[in-house]
């Protein structure tokens, strides 16, 4: 299973765009990249998943370069409520084993 | 539609005691799993099930038992609690149809302290 590396923490201000990069040098051909968000005292929440190029939904965008060795989660115009831990996971499309790293703790300031 | 419901939300056990953490989902998801999260860490998979009557071990299964007699319920049993099992436990479920992927739905967790 591919290991992921993310920054431990990031700070931002309300209204800014936040980009969180994840490194996954050993990603396998059939692996997908998935991001989860976790608020304090809550379980993680699925944000977005992609295989290559760009994926966008109502919450975020996911950018994946051609070599797929990294990916970037983009949160447009963050608000205080986006303060959370963000996890990048790599694994099969419908994997039965999520492998979590330590995540990136995003703090949004007024 | 309540999603994934975990009970209790908090529990304190003495070393050596046993207990069952309950998890129920009302989304007719075939897949269910249990994770534990230690302070400052990511979640680690304990056990999982891809359907009623089918269970398998995850990354950290020792000291825990599971069974899956119905689609809705997936209880986690601690056989003889140890301080090392102090953690927050999350139950998750997922739809298992080919081609679908809306991610996992997690419960709100059970915070367990073993003294």
PDB file of C-alpha atoms in Angstrom:
ATOM      1  CA  UNK A   1       0.000   0.000   0.000  1.00  0.00           C
ATOM      2  CA  UNK A   2       1.371   3.388  -1.013  1.00  0.00           C
ATOM      3  CA  UNK A   3       2.451   5.651   1.819  1.00  0.00           C
ATOM      4  CA  UNK A   4       1.503   9.301   1.805  1.00  0.00           C
ATOM      5  CA  UNK A   5       3.328  12.370   3.108  1.00  0.00           C
ATOM      6  CA  UNK A   6       1.517  15.598   3.963  1.00  0.00           C
ATOM      7  CA  UNK A   7       2.455  18.771   5.832  1.00  0.00           C
ATOM      8  CA  UNK A   8       1.682  18.429   9.513  1.00  0.00           C
ATOM      9  CA  UNK A   9      -0.115  21.766   9.721  1.00  0.00           C
ATOM     10  CA  UNK A  10      -1.137  24.807   7.705  1.00  0.00           C
ATOM     11  CA  UNK A  11      -2.579  28.183   8.606  1.00  0.00           C
ATOM     12  CA  UNK A  12      -4.837  30.337   6.481  1.00  0.00           C
ATOM     13  CA  UNK A  13      -7.259  33.244   6.711  1.00  0.00           C
ATOM     14  CA  UNK A  14     -10.903  33.387   5.833  1.00  0.00           C
ATOM     15  CA  UNK A  15     -11.567  33.931   2.151  1.00  0.00           C
ATOM     16  CA  UNK A  16      -8.225  32.575   0.984  1.00  0.00           C
ATOM     17  CA  UNK A  17      -7.701  29.550  -1.221  1.00  0.00           C
ATOM     18  CA  UNK A  18      -5.895  26.711   0.518  1.00  0.00           C
ATOM     19  CA  UNK A  19      -3.867  24.085  -1.293  1.00  0.00           C
ATOM     20  CA  UNK A  20      -2.746  20.987   0.595  1.00  0.00           C
ATOM     21  CA  UNK A  21      -0.235  18.816  -1.214  1.00  0.00           C
ATOM     22  CA  UNK A  22       0.192  15.102  -0.647  1.00  0.00           C
ATOM     23  CA  UNK A  23       3.159  13.072  -1.831  1.00  0.00           C
ATOM     24  CA  UNK A  24       2.668   9.416  -2.791  1.00  0.00           C
ATOM     25  CA  UNK A  25       5.751   8.344  -4.730  1.00  0.00           C
ATOM     26  CA  UNK A  26       4.917   4.629  -4.676  1.00  0.00           C
ATOM     27  CA  UNK A  27       1.350   4.866  -5.945  1.00  0.00           C
ATOM     28  CA  UNK A  28       0.255   1.773  -7.869  1.00  0.00           C
ATOM     29  CA  UNK A  29      -1.411   1.725 -11.263  1.00  0.00           C
ATOM     30  CA  UNK A  30      -4.833   0.845  -9.857  1.00  0.00           C
ATOM     31  CA  UNK A  31      -4.666   3.182  -6.854  1.00  0.00           C
ATOM     32  CA  UNK A  32      -6.981   6.141  -6.421  1.00  0.00           C
ATOM     33  CA  UNK A  33      -6.366   9.230  -4.302  1.00  0.00           C
ATOM     34  CA  UNK A  34      -8.986  10.078  -1.727  1.00  0.00           C
ATOM     35  CA  UNK A  35      -9.272  12.938   0.750  1.00  0.00           C
ATOM     36  CA  UNK A  36     -11.154  12.949   4.032  1.00  0.00           C
ATOM     37  CA  UNK A  37     -11.894  15.787   6.447  1.00  0.00           C
ATOM     38  CA  UNK A  38     -12.151  15.336  10.195  1.00  0.00           C
ATOM     39  CA  UNK A  39     -13.519  17.849  12.681  1.00  0.00           C
ATOM     40  CA  UNK A  40     -12.719  17.513  16.402  1.00  0.00           C
ATOM     41  CA  UNK A  41     -14.770  14.828  18.138  1.00  0.00           C
ATOM     42  CA  UNK A  42     -16.225  13.609  14.839  1.00  0.00           C
ATOM     43  CA  UNK A  43     -15.513  10.816  12.426  1.00  0.00           C
ATOM     44  CA  UNK A  44     -13.831  11.564   9.080  1.00  0.00           C
ATOM     45  CA  UNK A  45     -15.968  12.755   6.184  1.00  0.00           C
ATOM     46  CA  UNK A  46     -15.321  11.886   2.536  1.00  0.00           C
ATOM     47  CA  UNK A  47     -14.424  14.975   0.487  1.00  0.00           C
ATOM     48  CA  UNK A  48     -13.227  13.924  -2.941  1.00  0.00           C
ATOM     49  CA  UNK A  49     -11.587  11.145  -4.907  1.00  0.00           C
ATOM     50  CA  UNK A  50      -9.686  11.070  -8.184  1.00  0.00           C
ATOM     51  CA  UNK A  51      -7.396   9.025 -10.407  1.00  0.00           C
ATOM     52  CA  UNK A  52      -5.762  11.574 -12.695  1.00  0.00           C
ATOM     53  CA  UNK A  53      -5.968  15.176 -13.938  1.00  0.00           C
ATOM     54  CA  UNK A  54      -8.607  17.223 -12.143  1.00  0.00           C
ATOM     55  CA  UNK A  55     -11.736  16.427 -10.190  1.00  0.00           C
ATOM     56  CA  UNK A  56     -14.089  19.055  -8.819  1.00  0.00           C
ATOM     57  CA  UNK A  57     -17.158  18.864  -6.635  1.00  0.00           C
ATOM     58  CA  UNK A  58     -19.145  21.346  -4.585  1.00  0.00           C
ATOM     59  CA  UNK A  59     -16.620  21.242  -1.751  1.00  0.00           C
ATOM     60  CA  UNK A  60     -13.145  21.038  -3.278  1.00  0.00           C
ATOM     61  CA  UNK A  61     -10.945  20.357  -6.273  1.00  0.00           C
ATOM     62  CA  UNK A  62      -8.326  17.671  -6.596  1.00  0.00           C
ATOM     63  CA  UNK A  63      -5.373  18.138  -8.926  1.00  0.00           C
ATOM     64  CA  UNK A  64      -3.298  15.116  -9.940  1.00  0.00           C
ATOM     65  CA  UNK A  65      -0.289  15.497 -12.266  1.00  0.00           C
ATOM     66  CA  UNK A  66       0.461  13.025 -15.031  1.00  0.00           C
ATOM     67  CA  UNK A  67       3.013  11.048 -12.996  1.00  0.00           C
ATOM     68  CA  UNK A  68       0.483  10.734 -10.108  1.00  0.00           C
ATOM     69  CA  UNK A  69       3.266  10.882  -7.527  1.00  0.00           C
ATOM     70  CA  UNK A  70       1.559  13.752  -5.768  1.00  0.00           C
ATOM     71  CA  UNK A  71      -1.831  15.401  -5.526  1.00  0.00           C
ATOM     72  CA  UNK A  72      -3.195  18.722  -4.323  1.00  0.00           C
ATOM     73  CA  UNK A  73      -6.454  19.320  -2.521  1.00  0.00           C
ATOM     74  CA  UNK A  74      -7.720  22.829  -3.194  1.00  0.00           C
ATOM     75  CA  UNK A  75     -10.273  24.475  -0.915  1.00  0.00           C
ATOM     76  CA  UNK A  76     -11.628  27.711  -2.407  1.00  0.00           C
ATOM     77  CA  UNK A  77     -12.322  30.659  -0.129  1.00  0.00           C
ATOM     78  CA  UNK A  78     -12.016  28.883   3.194  1.00  0.00           C
ATOM     79  CA  UNK A  79     -14.077  29.846   6.209  1.00  0.00           C
ATOM     80  CA  UNK A  80     -13.597  29.260   9.919  1.00  0.00           C
ATOM     81  CA  UNK A  81     -15.676  26.099   9.596  1.00  0.00           C
ATOM     82  CA  UNK A  82     -13.016  24.559   7.348  1.00  0.00           C
ATOM     83  CA  UNK A  83     -10.681  24.265  10.340  1.00  0.00           C
ATOM     84  CA  UNK A  84     -10.097  20.524  10.512  1.00  0.00           C
ATOM     85  CA  UNK A  85      -7.626  17.735   9.853  1.00  0.00           C
ATOM     86  CA  UNK A  86      -7.374  16.673   6.212  1.00  0.00           C
ATOM     87  CA  UNK A  87      -6.219  13.175   5.296  1.00  0.00           C
ATOM     88  CA  UNK A  88      -4.848  12.050   1.965  1.00  0.00           C
ATOM     89  CA  UNK A  89      -5.290   8.334   1.298  1.00  0.00           C
ATOM     90  CA  UNK A  90      -4.134   6.154  -1.553  1.00  0.00           C
ATOM     91  CA  UNK A  91      -5.659   2.801  -2.376  1.00  0.00           C
ATOM     92  CA  UNK A  92      -7.840   0.775  -4.685  1.00  0.00           C
ATOM     93  CA  UNK A  93     -11.029   2.380  -5.984  1.00  0.00           C
ATOM     94  CA  UNK A  94     -13.378   0.530  -3.691  1.00  0.00           C
ATOM     95  CA  UNK A  95     -10.835  -0.569  -1.123  1.00  0.00           C
ATOM     96  CA  UNK A  96     -11.958  -2.319   2.021  1.00  0.00           C
ATOM     97  CA  UNK A  97      -8.987  -0.969   4.000  1.00  0.00           C
ATOM     98  CA  UNK A  98      -8.492   2.739   4.419  1.00  0.00           C
ATOM     99  CA  UNK A  99      -4.924   3.590   5.448  1.00  0.00           C
ATOM    100  CA  UNK A 100      -4.764   6.893   7.286  1.00  0.00           C
ATOM    101  CA  UNK A 101      -1.611   8.890   7.900  1.00  0.00           C
ATOM    102  CA  UNK A 102      -1.407  11.668  10.469  1.00  0.00           C
ATOM    103  CA  UNK A 103      -3.072  14.204   8.168  1.00  0.00           C
ATOM    104  CA  UNK A 104      -2.713  17.981   7.807  1.00  0.00           C
ATOM    105  CA  UNK A 105      -4.166  20.162  10.513  1.00  0.00           C
ATOM    106  CA  UNK A 106      -5.620  23.269   8.835  1.00  0.00           C
ATOM    107  CA  UNK A 107      -6.303  26.266  11.028  1.00  0.00           C
ATOM    108  CA  UNK A 108      -8.342  29.094   9.512  1.00  0.00           C
ATOM    109  CA  UNK A 109      -8.152  32.495  11.203  1.00  0.00           C
ATOM    110  CA  UNK A 110     -10.617  35.395  10.952  1.00  0.00           C
TER     111      UNK A 110
ATOM    112  CA  UNK B   1     -32.055   8.152   7.952  1.00  0.00           C
ATOM    113  CA  UNK B   2     -29.698   8.290  10.940  1.00  0.00           C
ATOM    114  CA  UNK B   3     -26.546   7.140   9.118  1.00  0.00           C
ATOM    115  CA  UNK B   4     -24.059   5.342  11.376  1.00  0.00           C
ATOM    116  CA  UNK B   5     -24.969   5.277  15.066  1.00  0.00           C
ATOM    117  CA  UNK B   6     -22.454   4.359  17.748  1.00  0.00           C
ATOM    118  CA  UNK B   7     -23.191   3.689  21.402  1.00  0.00           C
ATOM    119  CA  UNK B   8     -22.089   4.530  23.976  1.00  0.00           C
ATOM    120  CA  UNK B   9     -20.400   7.885  23.276  1.00  0.00           C
ATOM    121  CA  UNK B  10     -18.188   7.612  26.363  1.00  0.00           C
ATOM    122  CA  UNK B  11     -17.111   4.651  28.477  1.00  0.00           C
ATOM    123  CA  UNK B  12     -14.684   4.051  31.319  1.00  0.00           C
ATOM    124  CA  UNK B  13     -13.572   0.489  31.974  1.00  0.00           C
ATOM    125  CA  UNK B  14     -11.327  -1.129  34.517  1.00  0.00           C
ATOM    126  CA  UNK B  15      -8.463  -3.277  33.317  1.00  0.00           C
ATOM    127  CA  UNK B  16      -9.690  -6.790  32.620  1.00  0.00           C
ATOM    128  CA  UNK B  17     -13.326  -5.876  32.087  1.00  0.00           C
ATOM    129  CA  UNK B  18     -15.106  -6.753  28.879  1.00  0.00           C
ATOM    130  CA  UNK B  19     -17.610  -4.722  26.928  1.00  0.00           C
ATOM    131  CA  UNK B  20     -19.271  -4.348  23.549  1.00  0.00           C
ATOM    132  CA  UNK B  21     -19.252  -1.201  21.456  1.00  0.00           C
ATOM    133  CA  UNK B  22     -22.361  -0.995  19.343  1.00  0.00           C
ATOM    134  CA  UNK B  23     -22.569   0.172  15.753  1.00  0.00           C
ATOM    135  CA  UNK B  24     -25.701   0.310  13.616  1.00  0.00           C
ATOM    136  CA  UNK B  25     -26.359   1.734  10.166  1.00  0.00           C
ATOM    137  CA  UNK B  26     -29.657   2.245   8.364  1.00  0.00           C
ATOM    138  CA  UNK B  27     -28.329   2.758   4.830  1.00  0.00           C
ATOM    139  CA  UNK B  28     -28.315  -0.923   3.861  1.00  0.00           C
ATOM    140  CA  UNK B  29     -24.547  -0.773   3.372  1.00  0.00           C
ATOM    141  CA  UNK B  30     -22.891  -4.110   2.840  1.00  0.00           C
ATOM    142  CA  UNK B  31     -19.513  -3.023   4.183  1.00  0.00           C
ATOM    143  CA  UNK B  32     -18.817  -2.064   7.791  1.00  0.00           C
ATOM    144  CA  UNK B  33     -15.608  -1.571   9.720  1.00  0.00           C
ATOM    145  CA  UNK B  34     -14.086  -0.488  13.023  1.00  0.00           C
ATOM    146  CA  UNK B  35     -11.189   1.919  13.450  1.00  0.00           C
ATOM    147  CA  UNK B  36      -9.377   3.262  16.459  1.00  0.00           C
ATOM    148  CA  UNK B  37      -7.777   6.677  16.693  1.00  0.00           C
ATOM    149  CA  UNK B  38      -5.121   7.467  19.265  1.00  0.00           C
ATOM    150  CA  UNK B  39      -4.264  11.092  20.157  1.00  0.00           C
ATOM    151  CA  UNK B  40      -2.587  12.954  17.298  1.00  0.00           C
ATOM    152  CA  UNK B  41      -2.737   9.917  15.062  1.00  0.00           C
ATOM    153  CA  UNK B  42      -4.646   8.791  12.041  1.00  0.00           C
ATOM    154  CA  UNK B  43      -7.217   6.028  12.208  1.00  0.00           C
ATOM    155  CA  UNK B  44      -6.160   2.379  12.208  1.00  0.00           C
ATOM    156  CA  UNK B  45      -8.349  -0.466  10.985  1.00  0.00           C
ATOM    157  CA  UNK B  46      -9.302  -3.100  13.579  1.00  0.00           C
ATOM    158  CA  UNK B  47     -11.811  -5.387  11.829  1.00  0.00           C
ATOM    159  CA  UNK B  48     -14.087  -5.152   8.853  1.00  0.00           C
ATOM    160  CA  UNK B  49     -16.972  -6.983   7.209  1.00  0.00           C
ATOM    161  CA  UNK B  50     -18.101  -7.070   3.580  1.00  0.00           C
ATOM    162  CA  UNK B  51     -21.468  -8.574   4.425  1.00  0.00           C
ATOM    163  CA  UNK B  52     -23.492 -10.497   6.985  1.00  0.00           C
ATOM    164  CA  UNK B  53     -21.612 -13.555   8.190  1.00  0.00           C
ATOM    165  CA  UNK B  54     -18.267 -12.349   6.779  1.00  0.00           C
ATOM    166  CA  UNK B  55     -15.563 -10.659   8.851  1.00  0.00           C
ATOM    167  CA  UNK B  56     -11.832 -10.138   8.483  1.00  0.00           C
ATOM    168  CA  UNK B  57      -8.953  -8.633  10.412  1.00  0.00           C
ATOM    169  CA  UNK B  58      -7.471  -5.249   9.861  1.00  0.00           C
ATOM    170  CA  UNK B  59      -4.190  -3.712  10.976  1.00  0.00           C
ATOM    171  CA  UNK B  60      -4.673  -3.952  14.759  1.00  0.00           C
ATOM    172  CA  UNK B  61      -7.119  -6.804  15.555  1.00  0.00           C
ATOM    173  CA  UNK B  62      -5.574  -8.199  18.746  1.00  0.00           C
ATOM    174  CA  UNK B  63      -7.816  -7.910  21.795  1.00  0.00           C
ATOM    175  CA  UNK B  64     -10.973  -7.349  19.771  1.00  0.00           C
ATOM    176  CA  UNK B  65     -13.685  -9.613  18.383  1.00  0.00           C
ATOM    177  CA  UNK B  66     -16.429  -8.894  15.888  1.00  0.00           C
ATOM    178  CA  UNK B  67     -19.407 -10.660  14.354  1.00  0.00           C
ATOM    179  CA  UNK B  68     -21.882  -9.640  11.683  1.00  0.00           C
ATOM    180  CA  UNK B  69     -25.209 -11.415  12.054  1.00  0.00           C
ATOM    181  CA  UNK B  70     -27.246  -8.715  10.295  1.00  0.00           C
ATOM    182  CA  UNK B  71     -26.561  -6.106   7.623  1.00  0.00           C
ATOM    183  CA  UNK B  72     -27.388  -3.293  10.044  1.00  0.00           C
ATOM    184  CA  UNK B  73     -25.230  -4.141  13.071  1.00  0.00           C
ATOM    185  CA  UNK B  74     -21.515  -4.649  13.604  1.00  0.00           C
ATOM    186  CA  UNK B  75     -20.601  -4.806  17.315  1.00  0.00           C
ATOM    187  CA  UNK B  76     -17.006  -4.665  18.532  1.00  0.00           C
ATOM    188  CA  UNK B  77     -16.143  -6.689  21.630  1.00  0.00           C
ATOM    189  CA  UNK B  78     -13.260  -6.005  23.942  1.00  0.00           C
ATOM    190  CA  UNK B  79     -12.474  -9.301  25.608  1.00  0.00           C
ATOM    191  CA  UNK B  80     -10.280  -8.118  28.485  1.00  0.00           C
ATOM    192  CA  UNK B  81      -9.703  -4.377  28.437  1.00  0.00           C
ATOM    193  CA  UNK B  82      -6.164  -3.039  28.750  1.00  0.00           C
ATOM    194  CA  UNK B  83      -4.928   0.567  29.168  1.00  0.00           C
ATOM    195  CA  UNK B  84      -3.406   0.319  25.674  1.00  0.00           C
ATOM    196  CA  UNK B  85      -6.957   0.126  24.329  1.00  0.00           C
ATOM    197  CA  UNK B  86      -7.729   3.621  25.563  1.00  0.00           C
ATOM    198  CA  UNK B  87      -8.703   5.360  22.342  1.00  0.00           C
ATOM    199  CA  UNK B  88     -11.537   6.769  20.275  1.00  0.00           C
ATOM    200  CA  UNK B  89     -13.314   4.105  18.269  1.00  0.00           C
ATOM    201  CA  UNK B  90     -15.032   4.841  14.988  1.00  0.00           C
ATOM    202  CA  UNK B  91     -17.401   2.644  13.070  1.00  0.00           C
ATOM    203  CA  UNK B  92     -17.773   3.164   9.317  1.00  0.00           C
ATOM    204  CA  UNK B  93     -19.970   1.758   6.587  1.00  0.00           C
ATOM    205  CA  UNK B  94     -19.853   1.865   2.819  1.00  0.00           C
ATOM    206  CA  UNK B  95     -21.961   0.947  -0.131  1.00  0.00           C
ATOM    207  CA  UNK B  96     -20.406  -1.955  -1.994  1.00  0.00           C
ATOM    208  CA  UNK B  97     -22.011  -1.832  -5.422  1.00  0.00           C
ATOM    209  CA  UNK B  98     -19.697  -2.027  -8.401  1.00  0.00           C
ATOM    210  CA  UNK B  99     -19.056   1.413  -9.791  1.00  0.00           C
ATOM    211  CA  UNK B 100     -20.267   3.327  -6.753  1.00  0.00           C
ATOM    212  CA  UNK B 101     -17.991   5.259  -4.514  1.00  0.00           C
ATOM    213  CA  UNK B 102     -19.406   7.904  -2.232  1.00  0.00           C
ATOM    214  CA  UNK B 103     -16.808   7.202   0.367  1.00  0.00           C
ATOM    215  CA  UNK B 104     -17.154   5.833   3.823  1.00  0.00           C
ATOM    216  CA  UNK B 105     -19.742   7.119   6.308  1.00  0.00           C
ATOM    217  CA  UNK B 106     -18.319   7.310   9.803  1.00  0.00           C
ATOM    218  CA  UNK B 107     -20.093   7.388  13.123  1.00  0.00           C
ATOM    219  CA  UNK B 108     -19.364  10.055  15.719  1.00  0.00           C
ATOM    220  CA  UNK B 109     -17.152   7.773  17.783  1.00  0.00           C
ATOM    221  CA  UNK B 110     -16.943   6.125  21.187  1.00  0.00           C
ATOM    222  CA  UNK B 111     -14.342   7.532  23.548  1.00  0.00           C
ATOM    223  CA  UNK B 112     -13.046   4.655  25.680  1.00  0.00           C
ATOM    224  CA  UNK B 113     -10.794   5.001  28.707  1.00  0.00           C
ATOM    225  CA  UNK B 114      -9.323   1.942  30.398  1.00  0.00           C
ATOM    226  CA  UNK B 115      -7.969   2.533  33.898  1.00  0.00           C
TER     227      UNK B 115
END
